[in-house]
Amino acid sequence: MSASPQTGGSVPHDQNRLDPNAEAEVSEGLPPGFGAGPMGRVAFWLAVAFSLFQLWAAGYGTLPSQVVRAMHVGFLLLLGFGLVGNLVARTRGGQVFFWVLGILGFSTGIYNWIEYEDLIRRTGFLTQTDLVMGTILVVLVFEGARRLMGWPLAVIAGIFLAYCFWGQHLPPPFVHRGYGFEQIVEHFAFGTEGIYGSPIYVSSAYIFIFVVFAAFLERAGMLNLFNDFALGMVGGVRGGPAQVAVLSSALMGTISGSGVANVVASGQFTIPMMKKSGFRAAFAGGVEATASMGGQIMPPVMGAVAFIMAETLNVPYAAVVKAAIIPALLYFGVVFWMVWLQAGRDDLKGLPRASLPNPWSAVKAQWPLVLPLAALVYLLFAGYTPIFAGTMGLALVTVLILGAPLAAMIGPYAFRVVFWVALGLLCASFLKYGINLLVIVIAALVLACAAFRGARPTIGIVRDALAQGARNALPVGMACAIVGIVIGTLTLTGIASTFIGAIIAIGENNLFLSLVLTMLTCLVLGMGIPTIPNYIITSSLAGPALLELGVPLLVSHMFVFYFGIMADLTPPVALACFAAGPIAKTSGLKISMQAIRLAAAGFIIPFMAVYTPSLMLQDGGPIAEAWGYPVEVAFILSKTILGIGLWGVAVVGYLWDRTTLVERALAFAAGVSLILAMPWTDEAGFALAAVFLVLHGLRTRRAGAAA
């Protein structure tokens, strides 16, 4: 059982071979895999060590939080620069250079661990060595983020950092009192206000565990289960291949934290299938990009933002999920509806029923894979911490992977049942006897698998999942690290109050304009940075302002989060769409235009939630006072579904048949009226909807009778 880094989806050797005659050029982003040769194996095992360290820190919790954060960033820098050296550097010297940067980055984590207590005592009086190590950390975080995430996020953070140094020379209201080099370095590189702030805490405590959990489920075959289930459920309906893409992406969103990764993972299967069935390439890519990005608002993981939001707002995780569940269902309902209409307009049928798998047979054959996800959801809603729930879910899927080949070797069915029941009881005993029992159970399973030739490959699955999980966590972790620069600037200089004051001044006269300004800020920021840092930055700026304007805090944060996701579909950058481009073999910009069209009705859901918070299951309004809260939720949900449904008809131009211009105008006007929270607009919207349905229905019936 060799520990080859080629397992886990690495690129072929010829793509990683170092060319001694090539220039030491590097590019943004990373190819897949860990690299070839000895350094590839080093990177692979570093990734395994990273995962094991994080799981040990989460399971035992004996290290101070500051040390865990510092080591988390240290591992991110070591593995990140190591992979840049292995996969991107063109010369041996370039490879050595990046590995040296990685070792320097890791040394900052070790330094914080060794000097932890002394650094606390030296607060405000750092030594020269402290300042050197702090400066190295800041520089390497910027460079690491640039290499892994591209220029936009590094440039934005750089602007904020430059403001700390030279903001005292700006005119009011942007001027600040000025800060020295030592104070800036201490603020950003030590303590919990800068790089080691709340975002990196959430990354080290919550996000990493859930990313590894998703990697384990993917290695165990969860993606195949999702695809088979989606094929069987909706593959035969109108526009079936596209509906499969929507449902499988929604399911994948329950465990994955990255919309772009969802595009690449499920798009390889769904986009060619959509094209083969008659959908245009740009539309196929748009469906996959829109559905995959929507996976980030699908509980329980919600692109990892759910944990950051709960930590930021100091509310239970379940409260965040409760606010997200209806918008998430509406979002995917919109995409299903748009695909249904477009397929009807283009006369595209579903796949032959005889060729589709039975969805329930797929679940029956692979039902153990559902158990870890079900346990995770139960524990999260039962009030356990995300760290505990994630660790238990990860332990359960590990036990399932390791126990499956051992159970298969047991002859009689009754004995296999006894084996699984015994394992289940041992795992459940963890609640009483602690983490040590769980570690003993997993270690015993590893030894048992090693003893039997047929079971040994499962150890490789666990090993590869640990490595791939750490690799998948790199972009998210580096984004959380560098966004600490932005948050640190806000806390150091107080510039956030200027932005908040501007939004409040606008909102005093028109809340809608404040919401539009916030939406545009999210979309512009999100064109270059991922959802998590986009949410952190914009919620820090706009969240308090919207709260001052009377918007419930959780609703304002969901508003910001929602449009941060939409930014990945919005041209000109549209990261998710450009990720789908090579698979669909068409322009990412064309895909983006189709994605915006598909998600057009979805853009209105956050605005409706602001004016009617019961859409996010928040406080009720006049209807709740008069008729009860359930009646208000049902009414708001009904008119929202009708409104976005009519918008979809107006955009596509089809319902039971192609619509006329007058019918499209009526559908659009009815949708707008139902969305606006003004006197008499609901009544007007229902009346216009009835007129549209009658006119379109009569014309369609006459056309059918004539045919």
PDB file of N, CA and C in Angstrom, residues 107-179:
ATOM      1  N   SER A 107       6.609  28.353  10.015  1.00  0.00           N
ATOM      2  CA  SER A 107       7.373  28.769  11.199  1.00  0.00           C
ATOM      3  C   SER A 107       6.648  29.853  11.986  1.00  0.00           C
ATOM      4  N   THR A 108       5.799  30.651  11.311  1.00  0.00           N
ATOM      5  CA  THR A 108       5.042  31.662  12.061  1.00  0.00           C
ATOM      6  C   THR A 108       4.044  30.996  13.003  1.00  0.00           C
ATOM      7  N   GLY A 109       3.460  29.863  12.567  1.00  0.00           N
ATOM      8  CA  GLY A 109       2.562  29.134  13.452  1.00  0.00           C
ATOM      9  C   GLY A 109       3.307  28.519  14.620  1.00  0.00           C
ATOM     10  N   ILE A 110       4.464  27.902  14.346  1.00  0.00           N
ATOM     11  CA  ILE A 110       5.285  27.320  15.415  1.00  0.00           C
ATOM     12  C   ILE A 110       5.720  28.400  16.406  1.00  0.00           C
ATOM     13  N   TYR A 111       6.081  29.576  15.869  1.00  0.00           N
ATOM     14  CA  TYR A 111       6.525  30.679  16.729  1.00  0.00           C
ATOM     15  C   TYR A 111       5.407  31.101  17.682  1.00  0.00           C
ATOM     16  N   ASN A 112       4.186  31.209  17.159  1.00  0.00           N
ATOM     17  CA  ASN A 112       3.057  31.580  18.021  1.00  0.00           C
ATOM     18  C   ASN A 112       2.784  30.518  19.074  1.00  0.00           C
ATOM     19  N   TRP A 113       3.013  29.251  18.734  1.00  0.00           N
ATOM     20  CA  TRP A 113       2.796  28.161  19.688  1.00  0.00           C
ATOM     21  C   TRP A 113       3.838  28.222  20.807  1.00  0.00           C
ATOM     22  N   ILE A 114       5.110  28.359  20.425  1.00  0.00           N
ATOM     23  CA  ILE A 114       6.185  28.362  21.419  1.00  0.00           C
ATOM     24  C   ILE A 114       6.126  29.613  22.294  1.00  0.00           C
ATOM     25  N   GLU A 115       5.862  30.744  21.651  1.00  0.00           N
ATOM     26  CA  GLU A 115       5.902  32.027  22.369  1.00  0.00           C
ATOM     27  C   GLU A 115       4.526  32.472  22.853  1.00  0.00           C
ATOM     28  N   TYR A 116       3.574  31.578  22.918  1.00  0.00           N
ATOM     29  CA  TYR A 116       2.192  31.969  23.180  1.00  0.00           C
ATOM     30  C   TYR A 116       2.050  32.808  24.452  1.00  0.00           C
ATOM     31  N   GLU A 117       2.499  32.289  25.572  1.00  0.00           N
ATOM     32  CA  GLU A 117       2.331  33.006  26.841  1.00  0.00           C
ATOM     33  C   GLU A 117       3.168  34.275  26.875  1.00  0.00           C
ATOM     34  N   ASP A 118       4.401  34.213  26.332  1.00  0.00           N
ATOM     35  CA  ASP A 118       5.247  35.408  26.324  1.00  0.00           C
ATOM     36  C   ASP A 118       4.659  36.498  25.434  1.00  0.00           C
ATOM     37  N   LEU A 119       4.045  36.112  24.304  1.00  0.00           N
ATOM     38  CA  LEU A 119       3.432  37.105  23.423  1.00  0.00           C
ATOM     39  C   LEU A 119       2.286  37.824  24.115  1.00  0.00           C
ATOM     40  N   ILE A 120       1.541  37.099  24.935  1.00  0.00           N
ATOM     41  CA  ILE A 120       0.457  37.746  25.687  1.00  0.00           C
ATOM     42  C   ILE A 120       1.029  38.787  26.645  1.00  0.00           C
ATOM     43  N   ARG A 121       2.136  38.427  27.305  1.00  0.00           N
ATOM     44  CA  ARG A 121       2.748  39.365  28.252  1.00  0.00           C
ATOM     45  C   ARG A 121       3.387  40.549  27.536  1.00  0.00           C
ATOM     46  N   ARG A 122       3.827  40.343  26.278  1.00  0.00           N
ATOM     47  CA  ARG A 122       4.516  41.419  25.546  1.00  0.00           C
ATOM     48  C   ARG A 122       3.543  42.278  24.734  1.00  0.00           C
ATOM     49  N   THR A 123       2.236  42.135  24.930  1.00  0.00           N
ATOM     50  CA  THR A 123       1.266  42.923  24.173  1.00  0.00           C
ATOM     51  C   THR A 123       1.557  44.418  24.316  1.00  0.00           C
ATOM     52  N   GLY A 124       1.732  45.085  23.195  1.00  0.00           N
ATOM     53  CA  GLY A 124       2.067  46.507  23.194  1.00  0.00           C
ATOM     54  C   GLY A 124       3.546  46.781  23.264  1.00  0.00           C
ATOM     55  N   PHE A 125       4.339  45.753  23.504  1.00  0.00           N
ATOM     56  CA  PHE A 125       5.799  45.928  23.620  1.00  0.00           C
ATOM     57  C   PHE A 125       6.503  44.777  22.900  1.00  0.00           C
ATOM     58  N   LEU A 126       6.198  44.604  21.627  1.00  0.00           N
ATOM     59  CA  LEU A 126       6.762  43.490  20.876  1.00  0.00           C
ATOM     60  C   LEU A 126       8.257  43.664  20.653  1.00  0.00           C
ATOM     61  N   THR A 127       8.961  42.539  20.613  1.00  0.00           N
ATOM     62  CA  THR A 127      10.393  42.566  20.342  1.00  0.00           C
ATOM     63  C   THR A 127      10.634  42.661  18.841  1.00  0.00           C
ATOM     64  N   GLN A 128      11.912  42.848  18.493  1.00  0.00           N
ATOM     65  CA  GLN A 128      12.273  42.915  17.078  1.00  0.00           C
ATOM     66  C   GLN A 128      11.944  41.603  16.366  1.00  0.00           C
ATOM     67  N   THR A 129      12.161  40.480  17.042  1.00  0.00           N
ATOM     68  CA  THR A 129      11.841  39.178  16.445  1.00  0.00           C
ATOM     69  C   THR A 129      10.342  39.044  16.213  1.00  0.00           C
ATOM     70  N   ASP A 130       9.547  39.517  17.179  1.00  0.00           N
ATOM     71  CA  ASP A 130       8.090  39.483  17.003  1.00  0.00           C
ATOM     72  C   ASP A 130       7.681  40.249  15.750  1.00  0.00           C
ATOM     73  N   LEU A 131       8.257  41.441  15.582  1.00  0.00           N
ATOM     74  CA  LEU A 131       7.888  42.272  14.435  1.00  0.00           C
ATOM     75  C   LEU A 131       8.308  41.619  13.119  1.00  0.00           C
ATOM     76  N   VAL A 132       9.478  40.986  13.116  1.00  0.00           N
ATOM     77  CA  VAL A 132       9.938  40.310  11.895  1.00  0.00           C
ATOM     78  C   VAL A 132       8.993  39.154  11.540  1.00  0.00           C
ATOM     79  N   MET A 133       8.661  38.334  12.539  1.00  0.00           N
ATOM     80  CA  MET A 133       7.766  37.202  12.276  1.00  0.00           C
ATOM     81  C   MET A 133       6.371  37.687  11.867  1.00  0.00           C
ATOM     82  N   GLY A 134       5.906  38.759  12.476  1.00  0.00           N
ATOM     83  CA  GLY A 134       4.605  39.309  12.099  1.00  0.00           C
ATOM     84  C   GLY A 134       4.592  39.851  10.687  1.00  0.00           C
ATOM     85  N   THR A 135       5.670  40.530  10.312  1.00  0.00           N
ATOM     86  CA  THR A 135       5.768  41.060   8.948  1.00  0.00           C
ATOM     87  C   THR A 135       5.809  39.927   7.927  1.00  0.00           C
ATOM     88  N   ILE A 136       6.566  38.880   8.234  1.00  0.00           N
ATOM     89  CA  ILE A 136       6.629  37.713   7.335  1.00  0.00           C
ATOM     90  C   ILE A 136       5.239  37.116   7.155  1.00  0.00           C
ATOM     91  N   LEU A 137       4.494  37.005   8.259  1.00  0.00           N
ATOM     92  CA  LEU A 137       3.152  36.425   8.182  1.00  0.00           C
ATOM     93  C   LEU A 137       2.256  37.239   7.258  1.00  0.00           C
ATOM     94  N   VAL A 138       2.241  38.562   7.430  1.00  0.00           N
ATOM     95  CA  VAL A 138       1.366  39.403   6.612  1.00  0.00           C
ATOM     96  C   VAL A 138       1.733  39.302   5.135  1.00  0.00           C
ATOM     97  N   VAL A 139       3.029  39.376   4.834  1.00  0.00           N
ATOM     98  CA  VAL A 139       3.477  39.311   3.438  1.00  0.00           C
ATOM     99  C   VAL A 139       3.109  37.964   2.815  1.00  0.00           C
ATOM    100  N   LEU A 140       3.338  36.877   3.538  1.00  0.00           N
ATOM    101  CA  LEU A 140       3.069  35.551   2.991  1.00  0.00           C
ATOM    102  C   LEU A 140       1.573  35.288   2.840  1.00  0.00           C
ATOM    103  N   VAL A 141       0.754  35.825   3.730  1.00  0.00           N
ATOM    104  CA  VAL A 141      -0.693  35.665   3.575  1.00  0.00           C
ATOM    105  C   VAL A 141      -1.161  36.358   2.294  1.00  0.00           C
ATOM    106  N   PHE A 142      -0.625  37.541   2.034  1.00  0.00           N
ATOM    107  CA  PHE A 142      -0.976  38.234   0.787  1.00  0.00           C
ATOM    108  C   PHE A 142      -0.543  37.422  -0.429  1.00  0.00           C
ATOM    109  N   GLU A 143       0.699  36.958  -0.423  1.00  0.00           N
ATOM    110  CA  GLU A 143       1.201  36.213  -1.572  1.00  0.00           C
ATOM    111  C   GLU A 143       0.496  34.871  -1.722  1.00  0.00           C
ATOM    112  N   GLY A 144       0.231  34.200  -0.607  1.00  0.00           N
ATOM    113  CA  GLY A 144      -0.481  32.932  -0.672  1.00  0.00           C
ATOM    114  C   GLY A 144      -1.888  33.105  -1.217  1.00  0.00           C
ATOM    115  N   ALA A 145      -2.586  34.154  -0.768  1.00  0.00           N
ATOM    116  CA  ALA A 145      -3.933  34.413  -1.271  1.00  0.00           C
ATOM    117  C   ALA A 145      -3.898  34.750  -2.755  1.00  0.00           C
ATOM    118  N   ARG A 146      -2.881  35.500  -3.181  1.00  0.00           N
ATOM    119  CA  ARG A 146      -2.778  35.836  -4.606  1.00  0.00           C
ATOM    120  C   ARG A 146      -2.553  34.595  -5.449  1.00  0.00           C
ATOM    121  N   ARG A 147      -1.692  33.696  -4.977  1.00  0.00           N
ATOM    122  CA  ARG A 147      -1.408  32.477  -5.738  1.00  0.00           C
ATOM    123  C   ARG A 147      -2.618  31.547  -5.805  1.00  0.00           C
ATOM    124  N   LEU A 148      -3.348  31.446  -4.697  1.00  0.00           N
ATOM    125  CA  LEU A 148      -4.445  30.483  -4.631  1.00  0.00           C
ATOM    126  C   LEU A 148      -5.775  31.057  -5.073  1.00  0.00           C
ATOM    127  N   MET A 149      -5.987  32.363  -4.881  1.00  0.00           N
ATOM    128  CA  MET A 149      -7.294  32.962  -5.146  1.00  0.00           C
ATOM    129  C   MET A 149      -7.279  33.956  -6.296  1.00  0.00           C
ATOM    130  N   GLY A 150      -6.087  34.331  -6.784  1.00  0.00           N
ATOM    131  CA  GLY A 150      -6.022  35.343  -7.823  1.00  0.00           C
ATOM    132  C   GLY A 150      -5.830  36.738  -7.241  1.00  0.00           C
ATOM    133  N   TRP A 151      -5.739  37.717  -8.135  1.00  0.00           N
ATOM    134  CA  TRP A 151      -5.422  39.088  -7.739  1.00  0.00           C
ATOM    135  C   TRP A 151      -6.538  39.827  -6.997  1.00  0.00           C
ATOM    136  N   PRO A 152      -7.834  39.676  -7.353  1.00  0.00           N
ATOM    137  CA  PRO A 152      -8.847  40.593  -6.810  1.00  0.00           C
ATOM    138  C   PRO A 152      -8.887  40.686  -5.296  1.00  0.00           C
ATOM    139  N   LEU A 153      -8.927  39.546  -4.603  1.00  0.00           N
ATOM    140  CA  LEU A 153      -9.020  39.579  -3.145  1.00  0.00           C
ATOM    141  C   LEU A 153      -7.759  40.184  -2.532  1.00  0.00           C
ATOM    142  N   ALA A 154      -6.589  39.858  -3.087  1.00  0.00           N
ATOM    143  CA  ALA A 154      -5.340  40.426  -2.573  1.00  0.00           C
ATOM    144  C   ALA A 154      -5.306  41.938  -2.774  1.00  0.00           C
ATOM    145  N   VAL A 155      -5.802  42.409  -3.917  1.00  0.00           N
ATOM    146  CA  VAL A 155      -5.813  43.853  -4.180  1.00  0.00           C
ATOM    147  C   VAL A 155      -6.758  44.566  -3.218  1.00  0.00           C
ATOM    148  N   ILE A 156      -7.944  43.993  -3.007  1.00  0.00           N
ATOM    149  CA  ILE A 156      -8.906  44.619  -2.084  1.00  0.00           C
ATOM    150  C   ILE A 156      -8.318  44.700  -0.676  1.00  0.00           C
ATOM    151  N   ALA A 157      -7.739  43.600  -0.204  1.00  0.00           N
ATOM    152  CA  ALA A 157      -7.126  43.615   1.130  1.00  0.00           C
ATOM    153  C   ALA A 157      -5.944  44.578   1.171  1.00  0.00           C
ATOM    154  N   GLY A 158      -5.194  44.654   0.073  1.00  0.00           N
ATOM    155  CA  GLY A 158      -4.062  45.577   0.013  1.00  0.00           C
ATOM    156  C   GLY A 158      -4.500  47.027   0.128  1.00  0.00           C
ATOM    157  N   ILE A 159      -5.628  47.366  -0.483  1.00  0.00           N
ATOM    158  CA  ILE A 159      -6.152  48.730  -0.380  1.00  0.00           C
ATOM    159  C   ILE A 159      -6.499  49.057   1.068  1.00  0.00           C
ATOM    160  N   PHE A 160      -7.114  48.108   1.751  1.00  0.00           N
ATOM    161  CA  PHE A 160      -7.456  48.331   3.159  1.00  0.00           C
ATOM    162  C   PHE A 160      -6.191  48.485   4.007  1.00  0.00           C
ATOM    163  N   LEU A 161      -5.177  47.654   3.744  1.00  0.00           N
ATOM    164  CA  LEU A 161      -3.934  47.758   4.507  1.00  0.00           C
ATOM    165  C   LEU A 161      -3.247  49.093   4.235  1.00  0.00           C
ATOM    166  N   ALA A 162      -3.234  49.512   2.974  1.00  0.00           N
ATOM    167  CA  ALA A 162      -2.636  50.806   2.638  1.00  0.00           C
ATOM    168  C   ALA A 162      -3.370  51.943   3.348  1.00  0.00           C
ATOM    169  N   TYR A 163      -4.658  51.799   3.519  1.00  0.00           N
ATOM    170  CA  TYR A 163      -5.429  52.822   4.224  1.00  0.00           C
ATOM    171  C   TYR A 163      -4.965  52.957   5.668  1.00  0.00           C
ATOM    172  N   CYS A 164      -4.592  51.836   6.285  1.00  0.00           N
ATOM    173  CA  CYS A 164      -4.070  51.905   7.656  1.00  0.00           C
ATOM    174  C   CYS A 164      -2.790  52.739   7.710  1.00  0.00           C
ATOM    175  N   PHE A 165      -1.928  52.572   6.709  1.00  0.00           N
ATOM    176  CA  PHE A 165      -0.642  53.266   6.713  1.00  0.00           C
ATOM    177  C   PHE A 165      -0.776  54.746   6.344  1.00  0.00           C
ATOM    178  N   TRP A 166      -1.616  55.067   5.375  1.00  0.00           N
ATOM    179  CA  TRP A 166      -1.624  56.426   4.822  1.00  0.00           C
ATOM    180  C   TRP A 166      -2.974  57.115   4.875  1.00  0.00           C
ATOM    181  N   GLY A 167      -3.951  56.529   5.587  1.00  0.00           N
ATOM    182  CA  GLY A 167      -5.273  57.138   5.650  1.00  0.00           C
ATOM    183  C   GLY A 167      -5.299  58.488   6.337  1.00  0.00           C
ATOM    184  N   GLN A 168      -4.279  58.792   7.149  1.00  0.00           N
ATOM    185  CA  GLN A 168      -4.252  60.081   7.844  1.00  0.00           C
ATOM    186  C   GLN A 168      -4.054  61.254   6.877  1.00  0.00           C
ATOM    187  N   HIS A 169      -3.662  60.964   5.635  1.00  0.00           N
ATOM    188  CA  HIS A 169      -3.453  62.022   4.653  1.00  0.00           C
ATOM    189  C   HIS A 169      -4.673  62.249   3.769  1.00  0.00           C
ATOM    190  N   LEU A 170      -5.742  61.477   3.983  1.00  0.00           N
ATOM    191  CA  LEU A 170      -6.943  61.621   3.166  1.00  0.00           C
ATOM    192  C   LEU A 170      -7.841  62.720   3.735  1.00  0.00           C
ATOM    193  N   PRO A 171      -8.720  63.263   2.897  1.00  0.00           N
ATOM    194  CA  PRO A 171      -9.653  64.292   3.391  1.00  0.00           C
ATOM    195  C   PRO A 171     -10.789  63.653   4.192  1.00  0.00           C
ATOM    196  N   PRO A 172     -11.489  64.444   5.022  1.00  0.00           N
ATOM    197  CA  PRO A 172     -12.663  63.925   5.718  1.00  0.00           C
ATOM    198  C   PRO A 172     -13.715  63.476   4.691  1.00  0.00           C
ATOM    199  N   PRO A 173     -14.525  62.500   4.997  1.00  0.00           N
ATOM    200  CA  PRO A 173     -14.659  61.773   6.273  1.00  0.00           C
ATOM    201  C   PRO A 173     -13.769  60.535   6.369  1.00  0.00           C
ATOM    202  N   PHE A 174     -12.803  60.386   5.443  1.00  0.00           N
ATOM    203  CA  PHE A 174     -11.997  59.166   5.404  1.00  0.00           C
ATOM    204  C   PHE A 174     -10.722  59.255   6.247  1.00  0.00           C
ATOM    205  N   VAL A 175     -10.385  60.420   6.737  1.00  0.00           N
ATOM    206  CA  VAL A 175      -9.141  60.590   7.470  1.00  0.00           C
ATOM    207  C   VAL A 175      -9.192  59.849   8.809  1.00  0.00           C
ATOM    208  N   HIS A 176      -8.045  59.289   9.243  1.00  0.00           N
ATOM    209  CA  HIS A 176      -7.932  58.733  10.594  1.00  0.00           C
ATOM    210  C   HIS A 176      -6.687  59.319  11.254  1.00  0.00           C
ATOM    211  N   ARG A 177      -6.445  58.974  12.496  1.00  0.00           N
ATOM    212  CA  ARG A 177      -5.399  59.637  13.280  1.00  0.00           C
ATOM    213  C   ARG A 177      -3.995  59.186  12.935  1.00  0.00           C
ATOM    214  N   GLY A 178      -3.868  58.073  12.199  1.00  0.00           N
ATOM    215  CA  GLY A 178      -2.547  57.566  11.837  1.00  0.00           C
ATOM    216  C   GLY A 178      -2.049  56.514  12.820  1.00  0.00           C
ATOM    217  N   TYR A 179      -1.344  55.502  12.284  1.00  0.00           N
ATOM    218  CA  TYR A 179      -0.859  54.391  13.105  1.00  0.00           C
ATOM    219  C   TYR A 179       0.566  54.052  12.687  1.00  0.00           C
TER     220      TYR A 179
END
